[in-house]
CSV table of C-alpha atoms in Angstrom, one decimal:
chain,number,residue,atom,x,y,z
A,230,UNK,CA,-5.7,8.5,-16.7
A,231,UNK,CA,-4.5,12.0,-15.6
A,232,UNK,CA,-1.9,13.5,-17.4
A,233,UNK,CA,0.5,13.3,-14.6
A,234,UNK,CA,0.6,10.0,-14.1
A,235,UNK,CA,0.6,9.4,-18.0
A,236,UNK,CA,3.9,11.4,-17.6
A,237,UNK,CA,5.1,9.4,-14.7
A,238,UNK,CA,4.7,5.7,-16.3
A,239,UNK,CA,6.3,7.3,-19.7
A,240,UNK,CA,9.5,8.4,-18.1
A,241,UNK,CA,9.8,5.0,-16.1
A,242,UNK,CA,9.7,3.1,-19.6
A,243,UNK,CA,11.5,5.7,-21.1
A,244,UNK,CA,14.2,7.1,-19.2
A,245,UNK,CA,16.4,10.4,-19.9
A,246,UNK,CA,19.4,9.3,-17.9
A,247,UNK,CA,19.6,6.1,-19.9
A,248,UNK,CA,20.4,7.9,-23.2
A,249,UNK,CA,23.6,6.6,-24.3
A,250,UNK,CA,25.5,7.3,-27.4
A,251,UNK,CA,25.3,5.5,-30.4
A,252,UNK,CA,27.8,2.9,-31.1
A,253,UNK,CA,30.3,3.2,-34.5
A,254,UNK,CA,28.7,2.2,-37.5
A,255,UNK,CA,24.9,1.7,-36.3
A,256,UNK,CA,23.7,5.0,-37.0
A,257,UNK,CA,22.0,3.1,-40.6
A,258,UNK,CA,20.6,0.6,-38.5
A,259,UNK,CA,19.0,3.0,-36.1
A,260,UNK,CA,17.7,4.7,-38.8
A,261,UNK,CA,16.5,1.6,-40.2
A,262,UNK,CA,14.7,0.3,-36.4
A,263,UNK,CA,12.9,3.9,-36.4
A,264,UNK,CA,11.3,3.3,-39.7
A,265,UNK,CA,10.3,-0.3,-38.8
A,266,UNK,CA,9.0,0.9,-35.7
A,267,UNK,CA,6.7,3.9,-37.1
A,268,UNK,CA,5.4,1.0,-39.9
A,269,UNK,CA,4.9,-1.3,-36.8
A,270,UNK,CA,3.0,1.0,-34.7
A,271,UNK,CA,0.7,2.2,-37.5
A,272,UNK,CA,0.1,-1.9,-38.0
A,273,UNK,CA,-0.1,-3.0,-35.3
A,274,UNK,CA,-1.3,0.1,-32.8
A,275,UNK,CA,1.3,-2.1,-30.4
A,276,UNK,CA,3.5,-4.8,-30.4
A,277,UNK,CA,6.2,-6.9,-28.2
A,278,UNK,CA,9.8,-5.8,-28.5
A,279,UNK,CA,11.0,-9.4,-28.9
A,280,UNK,CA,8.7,-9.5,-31.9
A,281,UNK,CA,9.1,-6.6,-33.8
A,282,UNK,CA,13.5,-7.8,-33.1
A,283,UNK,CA,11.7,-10.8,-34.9
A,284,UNK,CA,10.6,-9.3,-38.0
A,285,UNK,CA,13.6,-6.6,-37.8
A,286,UNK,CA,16.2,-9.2,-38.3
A,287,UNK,CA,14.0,-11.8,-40.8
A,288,UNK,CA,13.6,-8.6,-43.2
A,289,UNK,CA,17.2,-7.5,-42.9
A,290,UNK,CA,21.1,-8.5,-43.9
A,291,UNK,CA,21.9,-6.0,-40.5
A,292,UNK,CA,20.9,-8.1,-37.5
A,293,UNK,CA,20.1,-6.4,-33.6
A,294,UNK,CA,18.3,-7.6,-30.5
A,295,UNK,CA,16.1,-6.2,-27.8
A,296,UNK,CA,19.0,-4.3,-25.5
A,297,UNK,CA,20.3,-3.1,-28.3
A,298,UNK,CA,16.9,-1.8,-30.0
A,299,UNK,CA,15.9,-0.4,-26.6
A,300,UNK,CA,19.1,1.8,-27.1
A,301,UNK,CA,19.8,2.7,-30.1
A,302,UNK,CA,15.7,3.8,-30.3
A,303,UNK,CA,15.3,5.7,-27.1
A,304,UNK,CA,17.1,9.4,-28.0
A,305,UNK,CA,14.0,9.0,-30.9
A,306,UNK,CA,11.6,8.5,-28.6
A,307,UNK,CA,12.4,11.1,-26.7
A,308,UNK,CA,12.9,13.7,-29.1
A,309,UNK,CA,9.3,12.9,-31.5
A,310,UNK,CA,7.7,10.5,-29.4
A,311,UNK,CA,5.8,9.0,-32.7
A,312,UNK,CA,6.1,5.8,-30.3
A,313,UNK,CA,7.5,4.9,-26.9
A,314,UNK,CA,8.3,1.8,-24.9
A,315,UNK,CA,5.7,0.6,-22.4
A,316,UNK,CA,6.1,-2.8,-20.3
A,317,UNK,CA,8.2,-4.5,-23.0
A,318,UNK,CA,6.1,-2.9,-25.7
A,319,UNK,CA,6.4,-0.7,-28.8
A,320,UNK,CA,3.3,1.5,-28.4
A,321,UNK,CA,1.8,3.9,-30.8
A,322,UNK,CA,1.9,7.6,-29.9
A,323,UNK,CA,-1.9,7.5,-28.8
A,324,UNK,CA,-1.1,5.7,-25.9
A,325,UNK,CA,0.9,8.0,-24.8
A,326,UNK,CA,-1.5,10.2,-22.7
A,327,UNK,CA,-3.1,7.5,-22.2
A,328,UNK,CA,-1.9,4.2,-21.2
A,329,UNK,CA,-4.8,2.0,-20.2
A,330,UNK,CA,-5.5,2.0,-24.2
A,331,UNK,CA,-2.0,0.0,-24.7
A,332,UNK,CA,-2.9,-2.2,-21.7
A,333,UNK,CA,-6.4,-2.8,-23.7
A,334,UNK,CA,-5.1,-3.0,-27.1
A,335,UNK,CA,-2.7,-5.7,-25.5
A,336,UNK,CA,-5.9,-7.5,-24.1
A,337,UNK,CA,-7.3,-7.8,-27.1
A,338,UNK,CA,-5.0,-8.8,-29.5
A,339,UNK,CA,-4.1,-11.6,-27.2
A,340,UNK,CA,-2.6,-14.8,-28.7
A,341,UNK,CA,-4.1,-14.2,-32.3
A,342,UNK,CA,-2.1,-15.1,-35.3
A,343,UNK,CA,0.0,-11.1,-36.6
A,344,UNK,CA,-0.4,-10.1,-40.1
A,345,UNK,CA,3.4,-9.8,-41.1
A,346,UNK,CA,3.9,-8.3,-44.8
A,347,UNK,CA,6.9,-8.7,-46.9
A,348,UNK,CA,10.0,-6.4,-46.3
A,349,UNK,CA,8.4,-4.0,-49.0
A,350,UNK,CA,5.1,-3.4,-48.0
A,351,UNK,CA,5.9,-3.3,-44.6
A,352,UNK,CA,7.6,-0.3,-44.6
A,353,UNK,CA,4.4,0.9,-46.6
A,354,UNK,CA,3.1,1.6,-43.1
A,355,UNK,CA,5.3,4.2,-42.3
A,356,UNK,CA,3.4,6.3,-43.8
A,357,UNK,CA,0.5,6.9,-41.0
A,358,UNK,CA,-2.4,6.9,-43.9
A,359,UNK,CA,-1.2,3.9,-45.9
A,360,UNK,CA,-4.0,1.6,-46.9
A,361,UNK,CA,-3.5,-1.5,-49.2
A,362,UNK,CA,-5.5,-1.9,-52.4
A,363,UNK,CA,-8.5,-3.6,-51.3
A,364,UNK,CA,-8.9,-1.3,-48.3
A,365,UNK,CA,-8.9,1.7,-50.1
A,366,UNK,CA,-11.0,0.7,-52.7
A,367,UNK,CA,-13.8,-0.3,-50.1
A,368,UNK,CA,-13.2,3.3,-48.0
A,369,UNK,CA,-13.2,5.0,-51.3
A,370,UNK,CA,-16.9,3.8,-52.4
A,371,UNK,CA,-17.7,5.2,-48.9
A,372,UNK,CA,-16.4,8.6,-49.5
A,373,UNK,CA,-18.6,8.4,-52.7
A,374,UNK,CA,-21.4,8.0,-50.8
A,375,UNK,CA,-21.2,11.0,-49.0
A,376,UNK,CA,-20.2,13.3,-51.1
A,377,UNK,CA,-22.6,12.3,-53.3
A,378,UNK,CA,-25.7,11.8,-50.5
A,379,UNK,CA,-24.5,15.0,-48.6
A,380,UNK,CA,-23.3,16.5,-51.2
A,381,UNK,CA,-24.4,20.1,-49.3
A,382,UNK,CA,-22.9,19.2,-46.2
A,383,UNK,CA,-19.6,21.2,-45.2
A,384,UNK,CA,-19.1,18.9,-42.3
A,385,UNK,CA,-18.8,15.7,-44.8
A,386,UNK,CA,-15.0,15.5,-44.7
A,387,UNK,CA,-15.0,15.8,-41.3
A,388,UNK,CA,-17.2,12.9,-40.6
A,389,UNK,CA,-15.2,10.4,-43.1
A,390,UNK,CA,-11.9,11.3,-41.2
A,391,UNK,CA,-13.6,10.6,-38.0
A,392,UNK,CA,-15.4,7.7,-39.5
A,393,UNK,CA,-12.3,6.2,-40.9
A,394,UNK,CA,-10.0,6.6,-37.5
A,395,UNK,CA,-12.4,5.7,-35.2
A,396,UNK,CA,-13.0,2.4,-37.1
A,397,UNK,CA,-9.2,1.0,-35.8
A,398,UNK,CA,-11.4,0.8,-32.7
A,399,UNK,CA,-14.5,-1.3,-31.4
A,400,UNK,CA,-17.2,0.9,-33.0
A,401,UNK,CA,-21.2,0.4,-32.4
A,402,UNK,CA,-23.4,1.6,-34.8
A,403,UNK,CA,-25.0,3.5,-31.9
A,404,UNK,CA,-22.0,5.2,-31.4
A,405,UNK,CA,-22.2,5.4,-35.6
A,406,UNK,CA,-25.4,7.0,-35.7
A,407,UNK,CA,-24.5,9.5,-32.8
A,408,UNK,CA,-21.6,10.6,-34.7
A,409,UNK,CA,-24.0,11.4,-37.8
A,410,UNK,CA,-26.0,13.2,-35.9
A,411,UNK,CA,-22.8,15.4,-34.4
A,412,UNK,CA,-22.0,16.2,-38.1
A,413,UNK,CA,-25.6,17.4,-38.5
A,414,UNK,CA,-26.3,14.8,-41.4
A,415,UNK,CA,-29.3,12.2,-41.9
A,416,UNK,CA,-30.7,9.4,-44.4
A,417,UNK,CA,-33.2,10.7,-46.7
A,418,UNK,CA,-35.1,7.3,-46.8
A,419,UNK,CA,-34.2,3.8,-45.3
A,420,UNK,CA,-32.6,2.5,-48.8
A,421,UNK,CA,-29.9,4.9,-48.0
A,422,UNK,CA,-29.4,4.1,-45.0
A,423,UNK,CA,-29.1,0.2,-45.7
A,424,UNK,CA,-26.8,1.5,-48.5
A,425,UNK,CA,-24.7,3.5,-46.3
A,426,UNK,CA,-24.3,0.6,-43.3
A,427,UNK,CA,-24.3,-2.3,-46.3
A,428,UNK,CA,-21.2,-0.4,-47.3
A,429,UNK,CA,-19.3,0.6,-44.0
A,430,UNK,CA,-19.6,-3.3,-43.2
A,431,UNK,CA,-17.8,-4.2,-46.0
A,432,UNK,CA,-15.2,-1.1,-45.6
A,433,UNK,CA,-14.8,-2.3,-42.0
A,434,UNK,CA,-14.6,-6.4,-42.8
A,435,UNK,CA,-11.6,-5.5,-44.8
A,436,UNK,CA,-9.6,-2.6,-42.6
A,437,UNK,CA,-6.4,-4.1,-41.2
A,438,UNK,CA,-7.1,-3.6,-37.2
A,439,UNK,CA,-4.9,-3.2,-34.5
A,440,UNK,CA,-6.7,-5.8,-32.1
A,441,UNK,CA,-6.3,-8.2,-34.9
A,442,UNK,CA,-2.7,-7.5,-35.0
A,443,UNK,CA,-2.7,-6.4,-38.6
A,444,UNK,CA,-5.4,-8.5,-40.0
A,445,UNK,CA,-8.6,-7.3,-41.3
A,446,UNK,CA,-11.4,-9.2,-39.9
A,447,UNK,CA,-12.1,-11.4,-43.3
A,448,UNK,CA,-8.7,-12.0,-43.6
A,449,UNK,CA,-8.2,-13.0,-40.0
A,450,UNK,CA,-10.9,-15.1,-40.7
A,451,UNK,CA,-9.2,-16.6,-43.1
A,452,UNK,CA,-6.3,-17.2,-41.5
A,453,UNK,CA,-8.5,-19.4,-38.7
A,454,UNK,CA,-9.9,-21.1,-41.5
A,455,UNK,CA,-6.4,-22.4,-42.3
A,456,UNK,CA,-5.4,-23.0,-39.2
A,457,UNK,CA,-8.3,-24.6,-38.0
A,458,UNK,CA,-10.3,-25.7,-41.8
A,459,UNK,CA,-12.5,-28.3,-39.4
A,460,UNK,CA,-13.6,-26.3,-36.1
A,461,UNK,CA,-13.2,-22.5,-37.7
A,462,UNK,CA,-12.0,-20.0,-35.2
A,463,UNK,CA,-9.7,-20.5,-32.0
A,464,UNK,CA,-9.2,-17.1,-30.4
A,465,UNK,CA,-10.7,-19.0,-26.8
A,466,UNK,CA,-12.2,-15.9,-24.9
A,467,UNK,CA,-9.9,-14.4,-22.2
A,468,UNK,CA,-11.3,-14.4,-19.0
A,469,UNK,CA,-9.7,-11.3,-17.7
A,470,UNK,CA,-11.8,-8.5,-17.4
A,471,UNK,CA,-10.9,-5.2,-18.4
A,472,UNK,CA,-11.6,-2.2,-16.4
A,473,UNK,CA,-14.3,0.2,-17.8
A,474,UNK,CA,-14.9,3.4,-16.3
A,475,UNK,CA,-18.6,3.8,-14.9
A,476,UNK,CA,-19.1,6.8,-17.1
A,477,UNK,CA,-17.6,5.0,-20.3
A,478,UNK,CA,-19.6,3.7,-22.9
A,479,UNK,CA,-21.1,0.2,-22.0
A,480,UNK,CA,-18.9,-2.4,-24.8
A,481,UNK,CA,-22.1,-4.0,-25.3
A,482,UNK,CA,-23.0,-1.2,-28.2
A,483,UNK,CA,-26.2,-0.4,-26.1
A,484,UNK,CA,-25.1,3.5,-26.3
A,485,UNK,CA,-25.7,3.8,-22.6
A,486,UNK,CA,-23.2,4.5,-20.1
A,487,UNK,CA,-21.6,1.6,-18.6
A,488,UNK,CA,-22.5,1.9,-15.3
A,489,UNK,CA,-26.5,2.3,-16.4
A,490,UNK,CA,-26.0,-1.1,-18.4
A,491,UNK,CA,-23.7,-3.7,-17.9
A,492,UNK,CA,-22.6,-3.3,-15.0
A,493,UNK,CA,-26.0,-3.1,-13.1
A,494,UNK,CA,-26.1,-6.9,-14.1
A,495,UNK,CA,-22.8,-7.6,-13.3
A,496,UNK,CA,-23.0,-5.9,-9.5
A,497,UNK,CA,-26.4,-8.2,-9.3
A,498,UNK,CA,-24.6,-11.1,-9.9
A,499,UNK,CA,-27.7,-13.1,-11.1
A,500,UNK,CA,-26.8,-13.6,-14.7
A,501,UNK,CA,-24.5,-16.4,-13.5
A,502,UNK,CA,-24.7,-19.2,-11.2
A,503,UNK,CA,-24.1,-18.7,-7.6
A,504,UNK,CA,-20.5,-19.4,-5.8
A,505,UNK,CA,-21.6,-23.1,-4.5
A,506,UNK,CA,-23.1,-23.7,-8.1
A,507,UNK,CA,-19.6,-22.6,-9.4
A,508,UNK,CA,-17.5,-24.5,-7.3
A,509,UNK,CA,-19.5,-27.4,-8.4
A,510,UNK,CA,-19.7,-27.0,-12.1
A,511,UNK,CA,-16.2,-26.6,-12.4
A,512,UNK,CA,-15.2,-29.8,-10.0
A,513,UNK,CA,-17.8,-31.6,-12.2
A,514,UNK,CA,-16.0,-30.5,-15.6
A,515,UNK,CA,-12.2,-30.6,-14.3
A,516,UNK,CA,-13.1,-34.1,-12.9
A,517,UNK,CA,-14.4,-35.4,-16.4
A,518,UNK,CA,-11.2,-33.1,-18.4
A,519,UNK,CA,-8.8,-34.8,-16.0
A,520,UNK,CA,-10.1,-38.5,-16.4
A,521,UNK,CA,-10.2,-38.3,-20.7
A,522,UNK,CA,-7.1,-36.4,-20.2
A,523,UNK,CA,-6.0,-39.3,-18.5
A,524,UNK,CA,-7.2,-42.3,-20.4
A,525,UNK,CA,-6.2,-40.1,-24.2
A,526,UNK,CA,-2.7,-38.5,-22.8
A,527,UNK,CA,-3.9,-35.5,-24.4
A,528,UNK,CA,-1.4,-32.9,-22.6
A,529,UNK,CA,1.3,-33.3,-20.8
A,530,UNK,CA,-0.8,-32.2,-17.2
A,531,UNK,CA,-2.7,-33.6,-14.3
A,532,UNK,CA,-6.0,-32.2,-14.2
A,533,UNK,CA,-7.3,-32.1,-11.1
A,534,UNK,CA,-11.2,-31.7,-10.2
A,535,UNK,CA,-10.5,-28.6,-8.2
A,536,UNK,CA,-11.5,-24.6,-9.1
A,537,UNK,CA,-9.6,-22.8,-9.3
A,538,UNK,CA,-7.1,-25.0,-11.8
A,539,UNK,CA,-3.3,-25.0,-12.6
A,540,UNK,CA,-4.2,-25.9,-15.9
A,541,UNK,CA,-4.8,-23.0,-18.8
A,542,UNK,CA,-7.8,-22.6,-21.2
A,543,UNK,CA,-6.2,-23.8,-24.2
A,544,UNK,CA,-4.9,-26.6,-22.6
A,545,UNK,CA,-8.2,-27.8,-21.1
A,546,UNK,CA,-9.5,-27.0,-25.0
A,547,UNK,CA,-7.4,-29.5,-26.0
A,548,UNK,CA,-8.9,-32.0,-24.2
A,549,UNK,CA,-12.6,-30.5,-24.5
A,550,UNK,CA,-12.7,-31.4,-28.1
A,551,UNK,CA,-11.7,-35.1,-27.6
A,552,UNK,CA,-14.8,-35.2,-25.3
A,553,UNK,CA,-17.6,-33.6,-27.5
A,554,UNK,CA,-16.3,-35.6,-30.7
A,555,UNK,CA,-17.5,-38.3,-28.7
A,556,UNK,CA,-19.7,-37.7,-25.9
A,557,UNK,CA,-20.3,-41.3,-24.8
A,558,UNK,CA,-17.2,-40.7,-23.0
A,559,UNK,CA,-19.1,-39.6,-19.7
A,560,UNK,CA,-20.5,-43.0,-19.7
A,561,UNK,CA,-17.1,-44.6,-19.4
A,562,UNK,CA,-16.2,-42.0,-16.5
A,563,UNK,CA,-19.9,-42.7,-14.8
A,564,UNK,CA,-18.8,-46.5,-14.7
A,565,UNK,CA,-15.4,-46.0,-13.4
A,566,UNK,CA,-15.6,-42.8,-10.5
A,567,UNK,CA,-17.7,-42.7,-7.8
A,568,UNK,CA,-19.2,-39.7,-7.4
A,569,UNK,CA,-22.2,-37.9,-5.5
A,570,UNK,CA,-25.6,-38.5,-7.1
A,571,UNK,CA,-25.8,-34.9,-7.8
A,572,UNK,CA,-22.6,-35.1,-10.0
A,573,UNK,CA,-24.0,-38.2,-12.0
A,574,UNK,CA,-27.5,-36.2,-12.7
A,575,UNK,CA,-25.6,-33.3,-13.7
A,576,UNK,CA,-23.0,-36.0,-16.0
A,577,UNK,CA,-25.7,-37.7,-17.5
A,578,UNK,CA,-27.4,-34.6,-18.6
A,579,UNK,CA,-24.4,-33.1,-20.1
A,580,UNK,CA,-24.1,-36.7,-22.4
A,581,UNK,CA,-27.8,-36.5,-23.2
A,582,UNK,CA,-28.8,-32.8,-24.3
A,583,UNK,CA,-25.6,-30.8,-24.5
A,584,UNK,CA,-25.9,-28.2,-27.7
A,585,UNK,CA,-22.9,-28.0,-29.9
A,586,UNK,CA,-23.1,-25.5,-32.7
A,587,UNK,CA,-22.6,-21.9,-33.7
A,588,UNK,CA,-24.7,-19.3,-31.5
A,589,UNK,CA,-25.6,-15.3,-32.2
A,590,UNK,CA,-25.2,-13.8,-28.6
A,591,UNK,CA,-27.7,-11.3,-29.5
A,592,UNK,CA,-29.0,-9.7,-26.0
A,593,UNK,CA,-28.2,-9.0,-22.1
A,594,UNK,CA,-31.0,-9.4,-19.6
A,595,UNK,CA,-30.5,-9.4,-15.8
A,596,UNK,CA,-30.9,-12.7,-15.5
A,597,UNK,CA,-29.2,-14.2,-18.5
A,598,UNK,CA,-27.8,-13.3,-21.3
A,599,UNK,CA,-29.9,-14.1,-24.6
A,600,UNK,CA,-28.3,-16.3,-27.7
A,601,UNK,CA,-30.2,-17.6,-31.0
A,602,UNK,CA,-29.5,-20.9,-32.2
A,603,UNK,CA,-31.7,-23.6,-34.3
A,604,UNK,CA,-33.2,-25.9,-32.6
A,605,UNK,CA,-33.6,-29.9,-33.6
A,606,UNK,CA,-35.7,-28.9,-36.1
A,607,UNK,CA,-33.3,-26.1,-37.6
A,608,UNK,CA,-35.8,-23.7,-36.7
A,609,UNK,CA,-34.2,-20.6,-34.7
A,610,UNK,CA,-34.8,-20.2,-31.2
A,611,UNK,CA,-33.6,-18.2,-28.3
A,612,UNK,CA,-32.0,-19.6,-25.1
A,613,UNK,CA,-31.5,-18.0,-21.6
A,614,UNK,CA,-27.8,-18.5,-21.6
A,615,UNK,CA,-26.1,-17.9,-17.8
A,616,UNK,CA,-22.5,-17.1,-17.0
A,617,UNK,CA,-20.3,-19.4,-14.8
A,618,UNK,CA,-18.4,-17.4,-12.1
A,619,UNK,CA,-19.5,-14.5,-14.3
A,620,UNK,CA,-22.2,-12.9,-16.4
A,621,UNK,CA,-21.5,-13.3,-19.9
A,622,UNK,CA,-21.9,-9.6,-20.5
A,623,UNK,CA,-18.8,-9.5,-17.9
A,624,UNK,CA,-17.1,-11.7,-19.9
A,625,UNK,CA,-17.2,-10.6,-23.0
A,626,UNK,CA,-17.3,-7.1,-22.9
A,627,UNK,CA,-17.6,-6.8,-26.8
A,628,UNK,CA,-20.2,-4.9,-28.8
A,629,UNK,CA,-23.4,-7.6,-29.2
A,630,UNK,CA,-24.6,-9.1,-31.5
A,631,UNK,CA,-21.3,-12.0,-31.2
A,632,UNK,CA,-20.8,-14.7,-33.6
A,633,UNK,CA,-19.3,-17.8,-31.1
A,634,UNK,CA,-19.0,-21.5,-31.1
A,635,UNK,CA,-19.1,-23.0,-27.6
A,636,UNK,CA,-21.2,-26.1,-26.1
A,637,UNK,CA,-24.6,-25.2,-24.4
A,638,UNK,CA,-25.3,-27.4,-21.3
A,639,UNK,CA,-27.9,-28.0,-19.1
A,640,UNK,CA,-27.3,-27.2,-15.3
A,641,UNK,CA,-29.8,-28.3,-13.0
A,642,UNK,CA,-33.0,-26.4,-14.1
A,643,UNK,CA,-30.3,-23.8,-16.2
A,644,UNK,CA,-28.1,-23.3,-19.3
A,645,UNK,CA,-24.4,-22.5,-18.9
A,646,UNK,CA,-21.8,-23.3,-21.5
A,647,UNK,CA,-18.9,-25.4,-20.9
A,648,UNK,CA,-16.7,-22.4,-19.9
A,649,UNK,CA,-15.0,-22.3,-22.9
A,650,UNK,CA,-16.1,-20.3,-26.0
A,651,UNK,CA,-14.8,-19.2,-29.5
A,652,UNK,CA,-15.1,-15.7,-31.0
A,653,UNK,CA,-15.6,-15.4,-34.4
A,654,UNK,CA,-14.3,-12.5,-36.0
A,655,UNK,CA,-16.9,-11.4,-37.7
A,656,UNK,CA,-18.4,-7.0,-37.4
A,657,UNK,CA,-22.1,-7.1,-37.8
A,658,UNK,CA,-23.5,-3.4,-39.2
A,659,UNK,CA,-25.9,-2.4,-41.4
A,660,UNK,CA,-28.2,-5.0,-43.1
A,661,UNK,CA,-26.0,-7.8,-41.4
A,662,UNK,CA,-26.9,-7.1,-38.3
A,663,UNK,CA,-30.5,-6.1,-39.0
A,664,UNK,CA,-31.3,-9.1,-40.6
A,665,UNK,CA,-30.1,-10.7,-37.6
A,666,UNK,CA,-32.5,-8.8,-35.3
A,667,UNK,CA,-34.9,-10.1,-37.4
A,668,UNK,CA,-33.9,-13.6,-36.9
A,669,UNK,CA,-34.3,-12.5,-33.3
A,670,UNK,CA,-38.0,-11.0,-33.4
A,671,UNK,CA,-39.2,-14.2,-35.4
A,672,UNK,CA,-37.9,-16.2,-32.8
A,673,UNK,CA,-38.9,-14.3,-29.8
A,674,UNK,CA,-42.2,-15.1,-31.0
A,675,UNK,CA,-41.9,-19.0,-29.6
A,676,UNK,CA,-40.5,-17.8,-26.1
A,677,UNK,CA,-37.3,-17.9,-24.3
A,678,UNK,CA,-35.6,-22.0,-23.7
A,679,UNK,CA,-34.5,-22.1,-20.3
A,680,UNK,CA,-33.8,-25.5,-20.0
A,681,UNK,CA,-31.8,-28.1,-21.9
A,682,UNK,CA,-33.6,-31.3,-20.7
């Protein structure tokens, strides 16, 4: 984004002529807002207006609301711009000269649970460097590491600040190893680097994030534990795609340039199924979704076999899980709809050999995208995995390898998923994610599964 335009979209969110004076006797509580708001933006990199109102007024005797937090905290804004107001957003100051980064971090923290402290610690945050106990403990034995591995280096500061910031961000351990390598450092053997990586993972597991909204990722995992103690995670992957410049660095982690990874599949289009194989997946699925949800009364929605649908994701999950708890249900709708033969094959084989389970999405191909899962005999095994309307590396656009839950189904002579799929927040580095490519080499030895049935 050109600093122009950075300046244009600022002053329409945050206009001069709409400066007003502040009211008798709400100078203490605009003094109060300003200090929320700099503990909420270090938190949470960005958050709703509404919400941080919210947590304003549970945490306080004084009470507001948005109009009024809008004017009392402008004149701020204007005069430090520590944070701003962006399409009713706080945002932090790093957005600033750049506003596609609030428009992502908003993407990504999408409808996840938000980390809200007590009154106390909250206002920890204020201060920009503020980490609590177990964070700091965990970025300390980091620190430790260095200055006791590089202990010769002048540039070893330098790298942990950098190392530190950089981790509030989606960080591959390509990108990790290139920044070592700016700093003029290296491993001595491999046991140091395992020790180094070992560490950063468990540094990084427990950093609050911004795309978790506060949470570290163990705690946020946590947190979908509780929520959800049977099925684990629900943050459902959003299907809107975020734009990546063709010179950015591809999400995938590869270390390429997006436009020399990624996207080449993606242009292709033959890592997915073709737009007469969409249109009939999805009037297959939404015609089985709308006859449980009929026959259950699920949700409170007509589900009609027709793509695109009126009906959201995590409404259609709702009624997903009813079916694969009991899978037998296709049978009823097979005896009761008449359908094309084609349908009934495809029906049939979803009943038969759909996969239910956990799944490592560990690679990108141009003609698939590559996930490990154990087989029937709990061995591990890889399967040629291809997107719906799009290629999974479209769809995801995360650093690989990616913990998920979803349901693998066969598709004619392919393997789709049922469109619907659940992260789990989980950051593989170091010996985590090398014991996993491991996993992968062992079973790349038996072959690729293309088919289901």
């Amino acid at each position: 984004m050109t600093e122009a335009k950075a300046l244009k979209i600022f002053k329409k969110y945050n206009p001069e002529d709409a400066v007003k004076r502040c009211p008798n006797g709400r100078a203490i509580v605009r003094k109060q807002l300003d200090i929320y708001a700099r503990a909420a933006v270090n938190l949470y990199g960005v958050i709703p207006i509404a919400e941080f109102v919210e947590i304003f007024n549970s945490q306080n005797s004084a009470q507001t609301d948005t109009d009024e937090t809008v004017m009392l905290l402008l004149p701020l804004i204007l005069k430090s711009k520590w944070y701003c107001f962006y399409k009713g957003y706080i945002v932090h100051y790093w957005a600033i000269d750049n506003f596609d980064r609030a428009d992502y971090w908003i993407l990504e923290q999408g409808d996840k649970p938000r980390y809200i402290p007590e009154k106390d610690e909250f206002l920890e945050y204020e201060y920009q460097y503020y980490e609590c106990e177990k964070q700091r403990l965990n970025w300390k034995k980091i620190l430790d590491f260095i200055l006791e591995e590089w202990s010769d280096s002048d540039q070893k500061y330098g790298f942990y600040n950098i190392l530190k910031e950089t981790t509030k961000f989606s960080m591959g351990i390509s990108e990790i190893e290139k920044l070592i390598d700016e700093y003029g450092l290296a491993f001595s053997n491999e046991k140091q680097a395992q020790q180094f990586f070992s560490l950063l993972a468990e540094a990084r597991n427990n950093t609050k994030l911004w795309f978790n909204k506060g949470y570290s990722p163990a705690e946020l995992r946590e947190e979908f534990d509780r929520l959800r103690p049977k099925s684990g995670s629900r943050q459902i992957v959003v299907q809107k795609r975020i734009k990546i410049g063709a010179n950015d660095p591809c999400p995938c982690g590869s270390g390429k340039k997006y436009k020399k990874c990624c996207r080449l599949t993606e242009q292709a289009q033959t890592a997915q199924l073709s737009q007469s194989e969409c249109n009939l997946f999805y009037e297959t699925w939404y015609g089985l979704m709308g006859y449980i949800n009929k026959q259950k009364k699920i949700i409170d929605a007509v589900i009609k076999p027709v793509y695109p649908n009126s009906v959201g994701d995590d409404l259609i999950y709702k009624v997903r899980e009813v079916l694969w708890a009991n899978p037998n249900i296709i049978s009823d709708y097979l005896d009761s709809a008449k359908l094309s033969e084609e349908k009934v094959r495809i029906l049939k084989s979803w009943r038969d050999y759909h996969k239910k389970g956990s799944f490592f999405l560990a690679e990108y191909k141009p003609d698939y995208a590559i996930v490990i899962a154990a087989d029937e005999q709990k061995e591990d095994r890889l399967y040629a995995v291809k997107g719906i309307s799009r290629s999974l590396s479209d769809v995801m656009q995360r650093e690989l390898p990616i913990q998920l839950e979803t349901v693998l189904l066969p598709f004619k002579d392919k393997i789709i998923y049922d469109s619907l799929m659940n992260l789990m927040p989980v950051v593989f580095v170091g010996n985590a994610k090398k014991e996993l490519m491991k996993i992968y080499e062992n079973a790349h030895k038996h072959g690729i599964i293309t088919k289901l049935d």
